[in-house]
mmCIF file of C-alpha atoms in Angstrom:
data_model
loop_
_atom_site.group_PDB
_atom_site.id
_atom_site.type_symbol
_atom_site.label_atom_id
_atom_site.label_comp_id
_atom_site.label_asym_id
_atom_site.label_seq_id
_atom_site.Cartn_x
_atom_site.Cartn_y
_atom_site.Cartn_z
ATOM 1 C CA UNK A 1 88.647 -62.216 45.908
ATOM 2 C CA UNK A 2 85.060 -62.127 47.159
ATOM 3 C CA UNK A 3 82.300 -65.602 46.353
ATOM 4 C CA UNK A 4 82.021 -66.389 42.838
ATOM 5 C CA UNK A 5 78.443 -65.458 40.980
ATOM 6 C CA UNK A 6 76.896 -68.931 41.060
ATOM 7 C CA UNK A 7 77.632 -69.710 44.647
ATOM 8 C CA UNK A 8 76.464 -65.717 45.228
ATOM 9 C CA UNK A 9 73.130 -66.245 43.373
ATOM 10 C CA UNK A 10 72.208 -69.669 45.282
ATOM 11 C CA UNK A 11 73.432 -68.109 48.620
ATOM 12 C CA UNK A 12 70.465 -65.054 47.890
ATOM 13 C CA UNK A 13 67.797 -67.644 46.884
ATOM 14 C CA UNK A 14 68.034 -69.506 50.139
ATOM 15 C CA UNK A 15 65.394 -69.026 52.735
ATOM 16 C CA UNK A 16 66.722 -70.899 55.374
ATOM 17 C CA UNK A 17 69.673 -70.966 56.604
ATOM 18 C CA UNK A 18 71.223 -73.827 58.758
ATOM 19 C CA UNK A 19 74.631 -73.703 61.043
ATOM 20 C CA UNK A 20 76.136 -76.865 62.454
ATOM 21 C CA UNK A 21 78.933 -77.027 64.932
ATOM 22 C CA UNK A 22 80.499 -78.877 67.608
ATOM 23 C CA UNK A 23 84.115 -78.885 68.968
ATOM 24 C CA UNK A 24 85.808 -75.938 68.088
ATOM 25 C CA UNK A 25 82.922 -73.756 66.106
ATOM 26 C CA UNK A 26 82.465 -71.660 69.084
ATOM 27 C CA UNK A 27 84.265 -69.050 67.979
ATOM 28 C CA UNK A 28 83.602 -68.492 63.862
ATOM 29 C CA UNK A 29 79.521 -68.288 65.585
ATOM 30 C CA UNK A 30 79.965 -66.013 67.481
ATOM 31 C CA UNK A 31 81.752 -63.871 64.683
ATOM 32 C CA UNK A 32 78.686 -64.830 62.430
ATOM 33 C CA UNK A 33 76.330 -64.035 64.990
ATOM 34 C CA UNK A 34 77.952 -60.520 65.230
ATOM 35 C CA UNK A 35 78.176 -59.904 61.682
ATOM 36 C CA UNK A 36 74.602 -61.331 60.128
ATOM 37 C CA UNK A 37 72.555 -58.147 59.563
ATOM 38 C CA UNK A 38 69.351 -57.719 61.442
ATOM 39 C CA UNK A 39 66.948 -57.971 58.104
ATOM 40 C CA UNK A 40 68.750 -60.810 56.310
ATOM 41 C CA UNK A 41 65.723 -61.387 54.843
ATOM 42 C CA UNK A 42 66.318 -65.403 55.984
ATOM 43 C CA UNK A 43 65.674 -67.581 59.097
ATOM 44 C CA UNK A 44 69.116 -68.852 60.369
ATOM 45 C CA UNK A 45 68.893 -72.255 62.789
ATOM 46 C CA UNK A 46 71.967 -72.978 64.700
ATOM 47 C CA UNK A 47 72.005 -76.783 65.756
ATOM 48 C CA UNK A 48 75.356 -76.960 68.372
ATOM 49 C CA UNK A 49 76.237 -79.667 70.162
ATOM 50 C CA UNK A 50 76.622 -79.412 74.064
ATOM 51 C CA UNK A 51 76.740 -81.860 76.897
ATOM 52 C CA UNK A 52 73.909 -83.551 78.615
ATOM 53 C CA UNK A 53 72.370 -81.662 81.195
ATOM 54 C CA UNK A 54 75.587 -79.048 81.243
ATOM 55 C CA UNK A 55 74.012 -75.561 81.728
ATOM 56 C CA UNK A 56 74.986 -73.359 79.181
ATOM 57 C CA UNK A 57 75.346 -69.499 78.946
ATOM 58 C CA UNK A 58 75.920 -69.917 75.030
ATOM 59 C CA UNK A 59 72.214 -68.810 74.073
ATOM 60 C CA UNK A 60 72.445 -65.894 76.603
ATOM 61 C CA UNK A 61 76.112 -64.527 75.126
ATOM 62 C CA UNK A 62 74.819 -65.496 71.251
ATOM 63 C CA UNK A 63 71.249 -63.167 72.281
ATOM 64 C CA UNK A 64 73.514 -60.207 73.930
ATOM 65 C CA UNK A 65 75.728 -59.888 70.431
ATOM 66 C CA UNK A 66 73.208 -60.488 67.914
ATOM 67 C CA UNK A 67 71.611 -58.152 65.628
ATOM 68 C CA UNK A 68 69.228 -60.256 64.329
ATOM 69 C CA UNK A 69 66.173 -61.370 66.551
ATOM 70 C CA UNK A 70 67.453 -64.564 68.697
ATOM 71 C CA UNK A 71 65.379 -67.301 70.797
ATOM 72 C CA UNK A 72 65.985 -70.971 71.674
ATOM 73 C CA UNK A 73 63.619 -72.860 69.894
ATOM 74 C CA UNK A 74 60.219 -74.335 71.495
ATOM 75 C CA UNK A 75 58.670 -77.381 70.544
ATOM 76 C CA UNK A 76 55.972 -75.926 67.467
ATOM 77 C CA UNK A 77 57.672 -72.641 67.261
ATOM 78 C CA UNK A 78 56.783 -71.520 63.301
ATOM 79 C CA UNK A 79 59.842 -70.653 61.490
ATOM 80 C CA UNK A 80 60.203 -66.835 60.626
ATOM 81 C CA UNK A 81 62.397 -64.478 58.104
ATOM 82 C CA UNK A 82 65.186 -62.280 59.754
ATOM 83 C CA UNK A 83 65.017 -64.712 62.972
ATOM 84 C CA UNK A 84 67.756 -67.062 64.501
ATOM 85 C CA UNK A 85 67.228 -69.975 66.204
ATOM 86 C CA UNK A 86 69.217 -71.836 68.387
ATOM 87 C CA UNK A 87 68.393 -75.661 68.788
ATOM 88 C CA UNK A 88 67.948 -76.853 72.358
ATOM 89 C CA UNK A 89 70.088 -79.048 74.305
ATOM 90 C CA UNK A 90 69.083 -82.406 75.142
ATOM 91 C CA UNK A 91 66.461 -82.506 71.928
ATOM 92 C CA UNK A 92 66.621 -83.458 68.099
ATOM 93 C CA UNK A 93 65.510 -80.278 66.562
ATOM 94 C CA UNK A 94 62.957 -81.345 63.231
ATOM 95 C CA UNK A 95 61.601 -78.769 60.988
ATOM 96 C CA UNK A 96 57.951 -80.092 59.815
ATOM 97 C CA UNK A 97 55.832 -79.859 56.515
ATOM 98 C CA UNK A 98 53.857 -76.046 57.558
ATOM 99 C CA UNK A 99 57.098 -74.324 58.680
ATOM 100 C CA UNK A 100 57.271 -75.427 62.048
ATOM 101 C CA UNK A 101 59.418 -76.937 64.582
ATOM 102 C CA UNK A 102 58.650 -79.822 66.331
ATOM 103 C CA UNK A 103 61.258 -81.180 69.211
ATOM 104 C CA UNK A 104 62.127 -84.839 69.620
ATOM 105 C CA UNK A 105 63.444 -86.807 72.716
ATOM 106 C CA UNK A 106 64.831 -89.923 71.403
ATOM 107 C CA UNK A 107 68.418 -91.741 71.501
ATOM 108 C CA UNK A 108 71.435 -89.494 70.899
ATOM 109 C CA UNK A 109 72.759 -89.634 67.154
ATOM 110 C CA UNK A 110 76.445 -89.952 66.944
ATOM 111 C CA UNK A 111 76.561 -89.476 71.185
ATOM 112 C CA UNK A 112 74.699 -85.861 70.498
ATOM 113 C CA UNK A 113 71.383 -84.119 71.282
ATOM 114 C CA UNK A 114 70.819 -81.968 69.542
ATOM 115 C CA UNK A 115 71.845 -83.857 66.141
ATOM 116 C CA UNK A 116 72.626 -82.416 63.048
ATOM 117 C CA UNK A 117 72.163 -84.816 60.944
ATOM 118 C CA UNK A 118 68.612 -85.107 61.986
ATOM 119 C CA UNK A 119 67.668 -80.820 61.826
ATOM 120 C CA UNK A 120 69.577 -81.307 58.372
ATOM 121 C CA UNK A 121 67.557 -84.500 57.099
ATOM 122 C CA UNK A 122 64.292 -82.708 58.386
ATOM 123 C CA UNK A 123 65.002 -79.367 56.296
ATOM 124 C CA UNK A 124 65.796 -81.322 52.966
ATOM 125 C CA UNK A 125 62.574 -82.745 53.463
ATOM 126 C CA UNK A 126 60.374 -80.121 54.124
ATOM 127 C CA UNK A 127 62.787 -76.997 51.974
ATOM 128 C CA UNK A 128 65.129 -78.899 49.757
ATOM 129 C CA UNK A 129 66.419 -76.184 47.684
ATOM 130 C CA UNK A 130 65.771 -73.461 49.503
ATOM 131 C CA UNK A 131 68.264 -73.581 52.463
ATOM 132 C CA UNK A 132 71.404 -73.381 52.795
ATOM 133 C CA UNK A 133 73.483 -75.306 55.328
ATOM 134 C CA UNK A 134 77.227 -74.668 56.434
ATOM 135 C CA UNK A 135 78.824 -77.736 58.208
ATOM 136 C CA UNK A 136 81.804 -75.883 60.611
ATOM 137 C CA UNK A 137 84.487 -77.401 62.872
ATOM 138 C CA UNK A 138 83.130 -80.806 64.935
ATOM 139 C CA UNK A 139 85.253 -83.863 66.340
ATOM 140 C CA UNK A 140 82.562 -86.650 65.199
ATOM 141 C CA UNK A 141 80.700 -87.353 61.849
ATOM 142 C CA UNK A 142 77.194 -85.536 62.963
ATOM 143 C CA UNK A 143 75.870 -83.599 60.115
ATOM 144 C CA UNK A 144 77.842 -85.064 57.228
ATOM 145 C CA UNK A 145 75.129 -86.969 56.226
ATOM 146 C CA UNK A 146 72.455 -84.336 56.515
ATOM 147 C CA UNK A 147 74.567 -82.154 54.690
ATOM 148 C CA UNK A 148 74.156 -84.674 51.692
ATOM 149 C CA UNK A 149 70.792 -85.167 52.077
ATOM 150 C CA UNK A 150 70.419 -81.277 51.874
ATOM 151 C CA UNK A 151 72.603 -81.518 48.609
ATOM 152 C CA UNK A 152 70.478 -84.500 46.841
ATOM 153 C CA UNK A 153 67.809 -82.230 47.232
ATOM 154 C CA UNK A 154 69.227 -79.073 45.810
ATOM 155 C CA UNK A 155 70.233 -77.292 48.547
ATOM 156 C CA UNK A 156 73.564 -74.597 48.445
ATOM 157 C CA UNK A 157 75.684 -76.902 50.809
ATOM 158 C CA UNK A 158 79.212 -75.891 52.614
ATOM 159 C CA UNK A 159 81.952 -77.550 54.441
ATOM 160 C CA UNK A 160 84.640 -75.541 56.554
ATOM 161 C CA UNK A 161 87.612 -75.874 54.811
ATOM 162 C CA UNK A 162 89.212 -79.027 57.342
ATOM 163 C CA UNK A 163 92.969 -77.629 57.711
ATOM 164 C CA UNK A 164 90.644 -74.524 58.684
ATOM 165 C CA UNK A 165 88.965 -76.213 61.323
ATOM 166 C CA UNK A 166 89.890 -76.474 64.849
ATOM 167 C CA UNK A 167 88.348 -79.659 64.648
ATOM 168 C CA UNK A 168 88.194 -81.215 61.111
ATOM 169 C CA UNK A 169 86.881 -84.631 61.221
ATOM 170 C CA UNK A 170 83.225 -82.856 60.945
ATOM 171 C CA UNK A 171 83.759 -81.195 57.614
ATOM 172 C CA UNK A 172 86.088 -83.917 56.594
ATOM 173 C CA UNK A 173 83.087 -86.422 56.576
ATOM 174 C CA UNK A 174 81.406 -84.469 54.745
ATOM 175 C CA UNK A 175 83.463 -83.550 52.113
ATOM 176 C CA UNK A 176 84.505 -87.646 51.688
ATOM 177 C CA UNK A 177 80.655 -88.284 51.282
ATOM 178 C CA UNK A 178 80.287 -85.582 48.066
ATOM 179 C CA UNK A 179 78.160 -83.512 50.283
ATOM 180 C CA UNK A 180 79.611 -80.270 49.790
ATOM 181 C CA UNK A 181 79.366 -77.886 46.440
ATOM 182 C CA UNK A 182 81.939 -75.689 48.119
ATOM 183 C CA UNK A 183 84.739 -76.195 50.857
ATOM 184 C CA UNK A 184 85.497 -72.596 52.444
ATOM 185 C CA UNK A 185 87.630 -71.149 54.797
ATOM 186 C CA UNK A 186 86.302 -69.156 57.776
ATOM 187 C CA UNK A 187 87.333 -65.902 56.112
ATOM 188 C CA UNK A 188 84.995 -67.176 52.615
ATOM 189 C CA UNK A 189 82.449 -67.949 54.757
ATOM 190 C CA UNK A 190 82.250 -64.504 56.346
ATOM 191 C CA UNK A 191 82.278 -62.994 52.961
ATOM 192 C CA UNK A 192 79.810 -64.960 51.211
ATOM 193 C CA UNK A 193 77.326 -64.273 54.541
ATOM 194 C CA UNK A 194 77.506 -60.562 54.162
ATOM 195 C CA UNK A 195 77.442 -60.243 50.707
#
């Protein structure tokens, strides 16, 4: 059985499109990633965490096996349609009033840079109701709160079904905090994304 209409018809009004994941979302990314069409007709940010100063190949293997139009962001980048982004290691990613990014040095938020609580916060702000955000598998509480600041403001809001989760104390926190309308499994996710 494929999304139901409501969740459909918010999922096609969103504009943006946020993705965060830590321990164990490696792999349902890379499966989205694969599967998003080129002209989604949306700009998709990715916010990942990743070790201080660990070089990474995960931008270079997410670019190879993506349809869509891939870069790391750069501080003042402007957000565009049928582009992903990939938030940077070792900054907080903030979206700004005029559509742009802007990237921040400070302290780690729950031991992480990039946070997702604070790309999250920064999208309800400046798009509310017009993005949607899927919280996947993570082993701390990063992005939980975001993802109910994105839902105070309007926006379609997910959580990764936990027992679905490599990692479910992400999505858990979430969920506890009333932060997600709907709590799918990686196989609903994949369905609701190419519908």
């Amino acid at each position: 059985m494929g999304p139901d209409k409501k969740l459909l018809e918010r999922w096609h009004d969103a504009q943006i499109v946020l993705f965060g994941g830590s321990a164990g979302s490696f792999k349902i990314l890379f499966r989205i990633i694969k599967d998003l069409p080129e002209k989604l007709g949306k700009t998709v940010i990715l916010i990942i965490h990743r070790k201080k100063n660990f070089f990474s190949e995960i931008e270079k293997l997410f670019a190879e096996n993506s349809r869509m139009y891939m870069r790391e962001i750069e501080d003042k980048d402007i957000l565009k349609t049928n582009t992903m982004y990939i938030a940077p290691a070792n900054y907080h990613t903030l979206i700004e009033e005029g559509g742009y990014f802007s990237l921040d040095v400070s302290e780690p938020v729950w031991y992480s840079k990039p946070s997702i609580d604070v790309t999250f916060e920064s999208a309800a702000e400046v798009y509310g109701n017009k993005c949607a955000a899927i919280l996947l598998s993570g082993a701390n509480q990063d992005g939980a709160g975001g993802l109910l600041k994105l839902h105070e403001t309007g926006a379609l809001t997910i959580a990764q079904e936990p027992a679905d989760a490599e990692m479910p104390e992400m999505p858990r926190s979430a969920i506890n905090l009333g932060a997600a309308d709907y709590i799918l499994t990686q196989d609903e996710i994949f369905k609701l994304l190419l519908s």
